[in-house]
Short mmCIF file of C-alpha atoms and ligand atoms in Angstrom, two decimals:
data_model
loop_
_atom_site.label_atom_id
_atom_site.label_comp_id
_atom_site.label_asym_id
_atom_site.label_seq_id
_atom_site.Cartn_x
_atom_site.Cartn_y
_atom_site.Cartn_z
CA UNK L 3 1.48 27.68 -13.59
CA UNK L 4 1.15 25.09 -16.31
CA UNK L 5 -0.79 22.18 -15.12
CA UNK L 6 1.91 19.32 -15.73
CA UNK L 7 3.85 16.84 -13.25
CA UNK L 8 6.42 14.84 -13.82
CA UNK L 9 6.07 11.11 -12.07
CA UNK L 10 8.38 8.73 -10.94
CA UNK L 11 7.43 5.78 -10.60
CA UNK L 12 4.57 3.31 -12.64
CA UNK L 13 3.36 1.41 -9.76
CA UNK L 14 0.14 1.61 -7.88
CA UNK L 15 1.13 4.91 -6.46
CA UNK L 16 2.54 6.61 -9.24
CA UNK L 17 -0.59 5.32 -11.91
CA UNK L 18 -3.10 6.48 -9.15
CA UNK L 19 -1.55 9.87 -8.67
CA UNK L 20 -1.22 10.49 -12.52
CA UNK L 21 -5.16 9.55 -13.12
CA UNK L 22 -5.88 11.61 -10.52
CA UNK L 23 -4.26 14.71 -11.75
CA UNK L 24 -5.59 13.88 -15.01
CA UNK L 25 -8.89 14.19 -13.89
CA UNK L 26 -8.31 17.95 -13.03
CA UNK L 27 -6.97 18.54 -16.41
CA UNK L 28 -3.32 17.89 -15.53
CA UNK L 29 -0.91 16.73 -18.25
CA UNK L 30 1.91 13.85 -17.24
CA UNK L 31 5.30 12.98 -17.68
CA UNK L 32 5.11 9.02 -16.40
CA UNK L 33 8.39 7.60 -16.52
CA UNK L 34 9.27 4.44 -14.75
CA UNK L 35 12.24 1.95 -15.43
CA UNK L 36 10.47 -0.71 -16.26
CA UNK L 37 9.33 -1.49 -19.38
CA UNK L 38 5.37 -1.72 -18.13
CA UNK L 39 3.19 -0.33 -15.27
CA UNK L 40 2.82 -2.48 -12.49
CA UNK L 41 6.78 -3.99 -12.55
CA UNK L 42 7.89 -3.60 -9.12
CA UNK L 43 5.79 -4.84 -5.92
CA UNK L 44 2.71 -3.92 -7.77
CA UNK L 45 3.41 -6.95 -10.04
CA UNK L 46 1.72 -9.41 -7.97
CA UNK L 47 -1.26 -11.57 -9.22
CA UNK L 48 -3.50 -10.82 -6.71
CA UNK L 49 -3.64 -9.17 -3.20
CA UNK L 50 -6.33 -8.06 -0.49
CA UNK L 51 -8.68 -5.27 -0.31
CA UNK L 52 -9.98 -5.38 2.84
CA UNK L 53 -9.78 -2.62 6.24
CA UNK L 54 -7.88 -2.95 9.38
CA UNK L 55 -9.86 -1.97 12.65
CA UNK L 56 -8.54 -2.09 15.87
CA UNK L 57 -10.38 -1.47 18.82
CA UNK L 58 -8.95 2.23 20.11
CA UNK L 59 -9.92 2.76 16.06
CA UNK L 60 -6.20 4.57 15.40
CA UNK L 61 -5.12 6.33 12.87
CA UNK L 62 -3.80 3.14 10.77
CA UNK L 63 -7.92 1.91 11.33
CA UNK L 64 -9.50 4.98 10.33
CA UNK L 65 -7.48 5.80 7.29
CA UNK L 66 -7.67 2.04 6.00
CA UNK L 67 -11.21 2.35 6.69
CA UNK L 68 -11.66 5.81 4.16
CA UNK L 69 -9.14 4.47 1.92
CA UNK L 70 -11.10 0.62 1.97
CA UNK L 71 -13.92 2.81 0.79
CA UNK L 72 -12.60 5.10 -1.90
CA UNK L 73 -10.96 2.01 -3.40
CA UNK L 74 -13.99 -0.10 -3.94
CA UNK L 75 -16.00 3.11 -5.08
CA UNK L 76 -12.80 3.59 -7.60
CA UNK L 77 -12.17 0.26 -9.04
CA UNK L 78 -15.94 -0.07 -9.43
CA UNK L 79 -16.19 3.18 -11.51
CA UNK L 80 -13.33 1.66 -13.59
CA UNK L 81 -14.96 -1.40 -13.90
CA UNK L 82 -18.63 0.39 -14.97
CA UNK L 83 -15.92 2.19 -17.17
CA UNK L 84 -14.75 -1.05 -19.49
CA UNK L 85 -11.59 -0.20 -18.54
CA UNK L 86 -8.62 -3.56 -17.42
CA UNK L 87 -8.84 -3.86 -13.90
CA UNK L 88 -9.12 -7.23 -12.84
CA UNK L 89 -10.46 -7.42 -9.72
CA UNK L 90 -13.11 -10.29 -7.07
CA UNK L 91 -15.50 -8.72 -4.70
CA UNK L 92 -15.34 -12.20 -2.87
CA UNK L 93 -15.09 -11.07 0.91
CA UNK L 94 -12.39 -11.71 3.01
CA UNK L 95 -12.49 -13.55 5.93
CA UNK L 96 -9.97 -12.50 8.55
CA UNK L 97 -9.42 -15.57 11.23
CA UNK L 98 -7.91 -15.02 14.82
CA UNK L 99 -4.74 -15.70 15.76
CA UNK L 100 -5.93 -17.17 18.86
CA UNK L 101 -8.47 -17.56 21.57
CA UNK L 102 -7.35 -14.07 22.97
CA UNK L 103 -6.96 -12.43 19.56
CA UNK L 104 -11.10 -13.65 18.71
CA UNK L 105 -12.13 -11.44 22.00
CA UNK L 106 -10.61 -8.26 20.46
CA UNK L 107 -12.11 -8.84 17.49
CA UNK L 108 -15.67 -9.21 18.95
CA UNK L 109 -14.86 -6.28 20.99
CA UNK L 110 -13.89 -3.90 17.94
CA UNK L 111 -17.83 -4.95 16.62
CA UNK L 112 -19.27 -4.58 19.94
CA UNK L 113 -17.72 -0.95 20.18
CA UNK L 114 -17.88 0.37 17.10
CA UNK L 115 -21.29 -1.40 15.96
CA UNK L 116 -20.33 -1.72 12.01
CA UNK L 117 -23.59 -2.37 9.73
CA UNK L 118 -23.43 -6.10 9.08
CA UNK L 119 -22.58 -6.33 5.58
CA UNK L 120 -19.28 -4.35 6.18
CA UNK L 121 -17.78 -6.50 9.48
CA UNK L 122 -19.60 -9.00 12.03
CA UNK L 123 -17.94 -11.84 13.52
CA UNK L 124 -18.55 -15.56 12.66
CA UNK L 125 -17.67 -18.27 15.03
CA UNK L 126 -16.01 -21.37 13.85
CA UNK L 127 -18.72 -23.03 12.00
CA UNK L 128 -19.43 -20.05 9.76
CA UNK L 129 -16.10 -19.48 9.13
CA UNK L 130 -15.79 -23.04 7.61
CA UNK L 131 -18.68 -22.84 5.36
CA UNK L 132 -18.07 -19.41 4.21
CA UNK L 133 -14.12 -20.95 3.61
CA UNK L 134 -15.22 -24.37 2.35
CA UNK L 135 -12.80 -25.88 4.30
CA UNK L 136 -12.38 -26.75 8.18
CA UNK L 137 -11.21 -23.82 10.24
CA UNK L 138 -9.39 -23.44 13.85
CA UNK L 139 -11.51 -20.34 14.77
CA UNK L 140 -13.71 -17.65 13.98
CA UNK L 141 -13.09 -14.29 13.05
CA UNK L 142 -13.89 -10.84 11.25
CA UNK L 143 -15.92 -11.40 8.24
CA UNK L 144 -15.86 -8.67 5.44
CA UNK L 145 -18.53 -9.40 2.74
CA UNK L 146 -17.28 -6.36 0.78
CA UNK L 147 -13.40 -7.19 0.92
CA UNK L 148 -12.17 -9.19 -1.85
CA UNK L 149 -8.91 -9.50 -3.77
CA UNK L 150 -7.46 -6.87 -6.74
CA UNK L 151 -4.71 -7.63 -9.31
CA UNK L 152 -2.65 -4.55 -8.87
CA UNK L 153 -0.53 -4.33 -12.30
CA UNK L 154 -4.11 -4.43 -13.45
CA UNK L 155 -5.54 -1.52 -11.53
CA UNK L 156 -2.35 0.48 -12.55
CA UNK L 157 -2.92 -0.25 -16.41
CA UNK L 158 -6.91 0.35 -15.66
CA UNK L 159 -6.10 4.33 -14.05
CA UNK L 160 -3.90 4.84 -16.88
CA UNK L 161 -5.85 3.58 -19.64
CA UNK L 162 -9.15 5.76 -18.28
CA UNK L 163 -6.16 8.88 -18.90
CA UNK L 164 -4.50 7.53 -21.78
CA UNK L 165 -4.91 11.10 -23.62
CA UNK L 166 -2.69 13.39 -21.61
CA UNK L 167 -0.22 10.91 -20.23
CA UNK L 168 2.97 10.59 -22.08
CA UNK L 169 4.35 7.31 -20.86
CA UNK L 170 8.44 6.88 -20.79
CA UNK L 171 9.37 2.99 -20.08
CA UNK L 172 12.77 1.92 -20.25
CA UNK L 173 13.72 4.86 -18.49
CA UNK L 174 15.82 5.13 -15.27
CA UNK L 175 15.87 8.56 -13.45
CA UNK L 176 19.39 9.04 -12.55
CA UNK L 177 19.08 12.34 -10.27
CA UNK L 178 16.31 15.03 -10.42
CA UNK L 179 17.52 19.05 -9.92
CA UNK L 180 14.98 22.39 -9.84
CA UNK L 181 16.24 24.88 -12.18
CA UNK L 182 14.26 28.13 -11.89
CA UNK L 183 11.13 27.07 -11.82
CA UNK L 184 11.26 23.50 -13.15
CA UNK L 185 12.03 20.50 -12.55
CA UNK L 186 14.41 18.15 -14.16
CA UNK L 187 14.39 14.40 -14.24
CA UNK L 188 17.88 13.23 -15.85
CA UNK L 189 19.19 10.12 -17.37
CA UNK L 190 22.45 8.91 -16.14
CA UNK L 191 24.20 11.02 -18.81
CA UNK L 192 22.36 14.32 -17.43
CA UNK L 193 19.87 14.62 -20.32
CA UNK L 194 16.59 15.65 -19.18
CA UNK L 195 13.69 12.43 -19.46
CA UNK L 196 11.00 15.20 -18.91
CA UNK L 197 10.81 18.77 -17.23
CA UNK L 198 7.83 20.16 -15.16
CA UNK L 199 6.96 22.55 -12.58
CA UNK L 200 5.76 19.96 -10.33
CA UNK L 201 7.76 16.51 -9.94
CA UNK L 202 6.23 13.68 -7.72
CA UNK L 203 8.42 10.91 -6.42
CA UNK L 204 6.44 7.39 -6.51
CA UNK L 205 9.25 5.15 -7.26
CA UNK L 206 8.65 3.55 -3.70
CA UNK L 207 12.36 3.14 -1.27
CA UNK L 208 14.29 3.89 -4.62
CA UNK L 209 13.33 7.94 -3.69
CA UNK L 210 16.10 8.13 -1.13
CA UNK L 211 18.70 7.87 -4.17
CA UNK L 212 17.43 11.36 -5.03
CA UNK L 213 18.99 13.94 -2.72
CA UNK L 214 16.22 15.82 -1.47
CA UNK L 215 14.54 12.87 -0.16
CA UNK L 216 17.57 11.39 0.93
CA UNK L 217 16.19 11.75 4.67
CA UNK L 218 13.32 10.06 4.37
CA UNK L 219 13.65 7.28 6.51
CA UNK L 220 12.04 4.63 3.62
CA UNK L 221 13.25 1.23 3.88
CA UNK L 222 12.20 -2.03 1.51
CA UNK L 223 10.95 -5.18 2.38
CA UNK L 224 11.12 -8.15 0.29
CA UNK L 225 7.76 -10.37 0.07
CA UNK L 226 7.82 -13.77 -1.59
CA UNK L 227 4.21 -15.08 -2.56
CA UNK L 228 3.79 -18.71 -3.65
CA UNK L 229 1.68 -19.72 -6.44
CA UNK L 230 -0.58 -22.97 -6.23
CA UNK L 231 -2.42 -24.95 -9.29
CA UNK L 232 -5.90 -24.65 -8.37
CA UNK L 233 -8.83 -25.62 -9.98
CA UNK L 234 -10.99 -22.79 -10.95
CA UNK L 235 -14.15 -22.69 -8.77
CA UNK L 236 -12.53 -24.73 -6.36
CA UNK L 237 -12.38 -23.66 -2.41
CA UNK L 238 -11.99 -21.09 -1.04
CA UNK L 239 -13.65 -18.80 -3.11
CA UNK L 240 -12.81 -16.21 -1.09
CA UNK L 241 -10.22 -14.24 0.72
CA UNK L 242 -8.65 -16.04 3.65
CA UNK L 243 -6.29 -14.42 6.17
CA UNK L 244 -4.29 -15.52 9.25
CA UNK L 245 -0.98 -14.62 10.02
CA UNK L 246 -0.79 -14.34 6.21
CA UNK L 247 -3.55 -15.07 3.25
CA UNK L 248 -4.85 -17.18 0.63
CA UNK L 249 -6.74 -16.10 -2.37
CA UNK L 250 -9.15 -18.22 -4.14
CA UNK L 251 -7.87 -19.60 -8.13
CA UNK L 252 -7.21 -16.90 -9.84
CA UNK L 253 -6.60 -18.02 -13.89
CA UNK L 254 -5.70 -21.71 -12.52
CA UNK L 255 -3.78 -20.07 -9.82
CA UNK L 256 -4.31 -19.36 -6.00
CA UNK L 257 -1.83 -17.10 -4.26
CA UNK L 258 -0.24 -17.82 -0.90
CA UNK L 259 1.42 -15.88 1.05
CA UNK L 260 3.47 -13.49 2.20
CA UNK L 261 7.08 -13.72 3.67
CA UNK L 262 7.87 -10.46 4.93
CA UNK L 263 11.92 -9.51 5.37
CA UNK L 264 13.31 -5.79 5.29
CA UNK L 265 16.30 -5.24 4.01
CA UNK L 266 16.67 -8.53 2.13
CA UNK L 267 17.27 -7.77 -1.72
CA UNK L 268 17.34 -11.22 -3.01
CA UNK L 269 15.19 -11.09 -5.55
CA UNK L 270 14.95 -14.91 -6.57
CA UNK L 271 12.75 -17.84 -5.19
CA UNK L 272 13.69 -19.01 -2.24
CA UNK L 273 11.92 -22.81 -1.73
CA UNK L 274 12.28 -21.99 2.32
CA UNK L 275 10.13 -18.87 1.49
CA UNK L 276 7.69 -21.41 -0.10
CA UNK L 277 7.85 -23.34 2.86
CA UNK L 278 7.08 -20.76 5.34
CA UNK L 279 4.22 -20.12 3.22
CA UNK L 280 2.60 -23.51 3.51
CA UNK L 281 3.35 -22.92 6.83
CA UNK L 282 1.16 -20.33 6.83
CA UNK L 283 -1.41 -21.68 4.79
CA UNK L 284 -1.39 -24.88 7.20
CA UNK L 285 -2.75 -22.44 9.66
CA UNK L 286 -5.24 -20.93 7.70
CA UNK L 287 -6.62 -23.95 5.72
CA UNK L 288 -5.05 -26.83 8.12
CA UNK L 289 -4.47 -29.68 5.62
CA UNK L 290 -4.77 -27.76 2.91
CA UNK L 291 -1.31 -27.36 1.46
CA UNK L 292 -0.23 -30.99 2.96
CA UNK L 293 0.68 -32.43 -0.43
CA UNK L 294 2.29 -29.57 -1.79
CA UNK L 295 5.95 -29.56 -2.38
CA UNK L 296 7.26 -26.27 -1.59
CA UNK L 297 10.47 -27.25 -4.60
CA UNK L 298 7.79 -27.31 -7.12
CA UNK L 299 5.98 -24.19 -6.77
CA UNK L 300 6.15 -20.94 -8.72
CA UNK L 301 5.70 -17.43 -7.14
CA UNK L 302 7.12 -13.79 -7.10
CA UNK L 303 8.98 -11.70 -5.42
CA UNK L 304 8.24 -8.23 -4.09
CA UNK L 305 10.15 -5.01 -2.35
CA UNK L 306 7.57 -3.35 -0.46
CA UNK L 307 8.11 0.52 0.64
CA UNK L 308 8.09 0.48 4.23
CA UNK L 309 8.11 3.79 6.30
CA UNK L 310 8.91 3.10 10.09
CA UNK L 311 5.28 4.10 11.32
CA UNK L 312 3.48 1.83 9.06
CA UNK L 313 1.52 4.73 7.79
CA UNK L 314 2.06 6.18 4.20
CA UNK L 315 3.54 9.22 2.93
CA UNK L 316 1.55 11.46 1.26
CA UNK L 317 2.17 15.35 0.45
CA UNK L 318 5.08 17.40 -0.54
CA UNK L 319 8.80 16.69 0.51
CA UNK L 320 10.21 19.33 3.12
CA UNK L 321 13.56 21.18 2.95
CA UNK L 322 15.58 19.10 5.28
CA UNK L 323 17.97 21.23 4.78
CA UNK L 324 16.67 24.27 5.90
CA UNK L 325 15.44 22.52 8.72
CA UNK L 326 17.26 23.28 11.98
CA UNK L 327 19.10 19.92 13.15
CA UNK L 328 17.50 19.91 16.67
CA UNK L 329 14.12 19.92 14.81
CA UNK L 330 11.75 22.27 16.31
CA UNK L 331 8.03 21.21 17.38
CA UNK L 332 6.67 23.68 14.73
CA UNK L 333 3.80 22.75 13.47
CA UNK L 334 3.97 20.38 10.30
CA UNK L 335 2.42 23.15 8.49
CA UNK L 336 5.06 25.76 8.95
CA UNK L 337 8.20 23.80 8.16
CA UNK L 338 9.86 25.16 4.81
CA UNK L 339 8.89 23.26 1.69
CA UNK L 340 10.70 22.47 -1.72
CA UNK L 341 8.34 23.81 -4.17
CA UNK L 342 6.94 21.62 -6.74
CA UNK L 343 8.30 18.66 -5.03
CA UNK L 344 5.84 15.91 -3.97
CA UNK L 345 5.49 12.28 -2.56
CA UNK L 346 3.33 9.45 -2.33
CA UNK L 347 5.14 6.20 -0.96
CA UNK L 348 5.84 4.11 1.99
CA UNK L 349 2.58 2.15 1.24
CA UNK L 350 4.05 -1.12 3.00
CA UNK L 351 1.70 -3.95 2.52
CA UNK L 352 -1.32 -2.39 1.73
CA UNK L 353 -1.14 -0.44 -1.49
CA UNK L 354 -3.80 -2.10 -2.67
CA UNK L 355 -5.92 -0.79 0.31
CA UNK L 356 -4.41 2.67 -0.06
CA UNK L 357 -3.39 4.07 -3.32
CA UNK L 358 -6.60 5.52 -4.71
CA UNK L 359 -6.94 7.88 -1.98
CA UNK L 360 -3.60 8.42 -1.66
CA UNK L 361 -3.65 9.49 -5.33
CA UNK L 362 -6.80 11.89 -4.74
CA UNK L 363 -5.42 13.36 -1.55
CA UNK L 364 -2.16 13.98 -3.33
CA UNK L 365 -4.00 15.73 -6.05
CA UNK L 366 -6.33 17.75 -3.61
CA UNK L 367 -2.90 19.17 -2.34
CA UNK L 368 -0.98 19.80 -5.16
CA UNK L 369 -4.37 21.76 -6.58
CA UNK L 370 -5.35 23.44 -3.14
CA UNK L 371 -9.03 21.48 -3.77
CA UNK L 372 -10.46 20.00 -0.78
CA UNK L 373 -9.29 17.47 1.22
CA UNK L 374 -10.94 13.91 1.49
CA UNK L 375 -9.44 13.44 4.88
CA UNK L 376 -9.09 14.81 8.25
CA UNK L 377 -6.51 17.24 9.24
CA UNK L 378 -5.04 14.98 12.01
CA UNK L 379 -4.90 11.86 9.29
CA UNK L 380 -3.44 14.62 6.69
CA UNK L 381 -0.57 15.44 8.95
CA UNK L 382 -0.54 11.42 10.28
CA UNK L 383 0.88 11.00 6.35
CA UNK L 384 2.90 13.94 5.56
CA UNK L 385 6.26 13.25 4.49
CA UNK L 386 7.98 15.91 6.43
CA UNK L 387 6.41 14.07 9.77
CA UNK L 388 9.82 12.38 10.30
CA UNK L 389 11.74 16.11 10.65
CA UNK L 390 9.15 17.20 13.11
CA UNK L 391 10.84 16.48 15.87
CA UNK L 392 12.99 13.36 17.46
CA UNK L 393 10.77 10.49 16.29
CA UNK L 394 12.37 7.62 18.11
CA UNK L 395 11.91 8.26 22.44
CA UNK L 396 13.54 5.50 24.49
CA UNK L 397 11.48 4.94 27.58
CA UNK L 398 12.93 2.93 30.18
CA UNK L 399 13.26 -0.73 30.60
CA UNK L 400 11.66 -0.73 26.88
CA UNK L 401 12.82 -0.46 23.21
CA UNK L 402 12.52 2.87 21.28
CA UNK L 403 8.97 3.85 20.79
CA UNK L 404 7.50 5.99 17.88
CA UNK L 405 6.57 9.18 18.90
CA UNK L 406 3.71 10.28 16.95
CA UNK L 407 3.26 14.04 15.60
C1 FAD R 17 4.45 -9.85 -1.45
C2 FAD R 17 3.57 -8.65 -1.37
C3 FAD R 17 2.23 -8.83 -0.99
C4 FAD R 17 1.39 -7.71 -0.90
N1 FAD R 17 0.08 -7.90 -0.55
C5 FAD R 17 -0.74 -6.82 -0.46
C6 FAD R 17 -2.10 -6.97 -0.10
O1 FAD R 17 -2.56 -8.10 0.10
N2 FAD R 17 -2.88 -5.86 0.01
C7 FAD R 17 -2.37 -4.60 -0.21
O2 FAD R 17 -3.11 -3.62 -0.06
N3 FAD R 17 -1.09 -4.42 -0.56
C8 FAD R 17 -0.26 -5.51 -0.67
N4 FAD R 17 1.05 -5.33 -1.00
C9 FAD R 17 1.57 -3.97 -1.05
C10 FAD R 17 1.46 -3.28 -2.38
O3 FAD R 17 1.66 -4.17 -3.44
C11 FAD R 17 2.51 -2.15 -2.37
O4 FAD R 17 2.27 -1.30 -1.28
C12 FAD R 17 2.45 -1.33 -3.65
O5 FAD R 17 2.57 -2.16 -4.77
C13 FAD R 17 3.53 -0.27 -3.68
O6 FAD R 17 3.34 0.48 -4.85
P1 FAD R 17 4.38 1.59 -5.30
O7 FAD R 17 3.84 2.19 -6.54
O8 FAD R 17 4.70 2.47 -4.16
O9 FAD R 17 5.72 0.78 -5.60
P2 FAD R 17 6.15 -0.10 -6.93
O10 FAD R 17 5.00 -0.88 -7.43
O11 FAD R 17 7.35 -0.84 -6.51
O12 FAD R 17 6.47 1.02 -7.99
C14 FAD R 17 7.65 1.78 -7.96
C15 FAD R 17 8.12 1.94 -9.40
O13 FAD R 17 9.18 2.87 -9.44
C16 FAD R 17 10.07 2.49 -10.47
N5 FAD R 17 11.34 3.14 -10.20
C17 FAD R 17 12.10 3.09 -9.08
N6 FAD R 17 13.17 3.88 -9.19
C18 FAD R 17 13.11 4.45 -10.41
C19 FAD R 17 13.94 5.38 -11.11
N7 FAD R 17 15.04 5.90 -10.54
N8 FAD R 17 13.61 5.74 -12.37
C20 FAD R 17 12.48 5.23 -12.96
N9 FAD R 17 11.65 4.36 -12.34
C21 FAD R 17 11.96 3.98 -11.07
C22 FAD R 17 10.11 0.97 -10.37
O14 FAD R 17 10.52 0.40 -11.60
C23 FAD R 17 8.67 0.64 -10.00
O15 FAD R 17 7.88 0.31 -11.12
C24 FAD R 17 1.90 -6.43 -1.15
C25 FAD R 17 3.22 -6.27 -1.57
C26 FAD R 17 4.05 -7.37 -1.68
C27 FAD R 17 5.48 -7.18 -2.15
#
């Protein structure tokens, strides 16, 4: 078989899948509707690289942790490289909601005992100095988190496979059809944008429009950052989270944020989306944002992917239709697959976080190489998870639970 994929989609997930196959020796069709990489919610300034634990270290905590990894490893070998990618290895300092909230996070490092220059917990005087600003509480200090400008790190993986990627902007993909052994992605008028024996579908929620992945159960949701004047060198000169984050000036700018809405496609400003995130800066930084006027701010809007377990989708798309309705328990591995037909999506609000290994583990399956992941988190991400079985198990006296694979 000819080593050459189609990809949908110029965002974090479709740049990082195409450099990825490139490495191998793959050739690629990249077509995206936009008329650059890094357009749709990859198109932010800035956002956070950072992990997630959690103290029964789940699936969510243990992929974010290999992906937190690969990531750094990738965006420093693309920095070593020359290549774009604009990116501050600033740490990130993660407060606590609360009282209760700074227990579990002291638990998490006394059970799982991370080396000190990956996680340890600072109390509430650290936390200041580290922020350069008063704080409300301690919490989960990262000294190898920072923040990554994502349109950058998608121009970065394509410019480090420039030679074999053949780059179609301005381009929507109408509807996509096999015939024989190829696939077809077609304009609105039916001509063919590019043809390949393998076709990968990164174009984040917009892959339901395509009828094989029409049962995917993707879903967007819109994220408003707001943009503040900040002096350069100014604090923080780090990452700050709670309940939302604030990174330090980027180019004159500091980025605030995020509102978080699914299903909400306005895609202008909205000053009460400013508002909410002074709000949330107020908690953060308390004082910080008290002279800003939320009327006079800039920002950006954002449609996130969102799959319904909060973990990504990674692998190739199942038949649904050769799937019995009452969906059997088979195992993952033996339901029936549309060949040449792959994903990588649903990467909610950590892209950033995920994408490079998302891209390698995509490649690793579409080339049979080994996988960079445990089985359990392989089949945690696989697309056809959601045809398994009945996902959604009401319990009683509470709402409708996921039911995991
Ligand atoms: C406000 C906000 C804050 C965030 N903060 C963080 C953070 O702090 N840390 C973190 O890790 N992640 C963060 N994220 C998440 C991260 O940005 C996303 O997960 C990631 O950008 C998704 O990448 P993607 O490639 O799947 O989607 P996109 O970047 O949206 O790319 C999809 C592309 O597909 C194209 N497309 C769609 N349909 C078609 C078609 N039919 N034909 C051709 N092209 C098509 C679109 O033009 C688009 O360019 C944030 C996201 C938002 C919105």
């Amino acid at each position: 078989m000819p080593r050459h994929a189609i990809v949908i989609g110029a965002g974090l997930a479709g740049c990082s899948a195409a450099e990825r196959l490139a490495a191998r020796g793959w050739t690629i069709d990249l077509i995206d509707a936009a008329r650059a990489p890094g357009q749709g919610a990859s198109g932010n300034r800035a956002g956070v690289l950072r992990p997630l634990p959690s103290v029964d270290d789940n699936r969510l905590a243990r992929l974010t942790r290999a992906a937190f990894a690969y990531a750094r490893q990738h965006c420093a070998q693309l920095s070593a490289a020359g290549l774009p990618l604009r990116w501050g290895q600033t740490g990130v300092l993660h407060l606590a909601r609360d009282e209760r909230h700074a227990e579990t996070q002291r638990r998490v490092i006394e059970r799982q005992q991370p080396a000190a220059d990956e996680l340890r917990f600072v109390d509430r005087e650290e936390a200041a100095r580290l922020a350069g600003w008063p704080v409300a509480i301690g919490g989960w200090w990262f000294p190898r988190g920072g923040w990554v400008d994502p349109a950058s790190l998608c121009r970065a993986n394509l410019a480090r496979c420039a030679a074999v990627v053949r780059a179609h902007y301005g381009c929507q993909v109408a509807h996509i059809e096999r015939r024989g052994e190829i696939w077809h992605a077609c304009n609105r008028s039916g001509q063919a944008l590019a043809t390949a024996p393998v076709l990968i579908l990164a174009n984040a929620s917009a892959a339901r429009r395509f009828a094989p992945a029409s049962h995917l159960p993707l879903r967007a949701a819109r994220g408003q950052v707001s943009h503040l004047p900040a002096i350069q060198g100014s604090a923080p000169e780090i990452v700050v989270c709670r309940l939302g984050y604030v990174t330090p000036a980027i180019d004159g700018v500091r980025c605030a944020g995020a509102t978080f809405a699914v299903d909400d496609d306005e895609s202008a400003l909205r000053a009460a989306d400013h508002a909410e995130n002074l709000a949330k800066l107020d908690a953060i930084l308390p004082g910080y944002g008290r002279q800003i006027d939320p009327a006079s701010l800039g920002g950006r809007v954002g449609f996130r992917p969102l799959s319904p377990d909060r973990l990504p989708m990674i692998g190739a798309l199942a038949d649904a239709a050769a799937i019995a309705p009452d969906r059997p328990r088979r195992p993952l591995a033996e339901l029936p697959r549309l060949p040449g037909l792959y994903l990588i999506n649903g990467f909610g609000a950590r892209g950033i976080v995920w994408s490079a290994l998302a891209g390698e583990l995509l490649a690793c399956l579409i080339t049979g190489a080994p996988l960079p992941l445990p089985d359990d988190l392989v089949g945690a991400v696989d697309p056809a998870r959601f045809l398994l079985r009945k996902r959604f198990e009401r319990r009683p006296g509470k709402p409708p639970t996921l039911v995991a694979p």
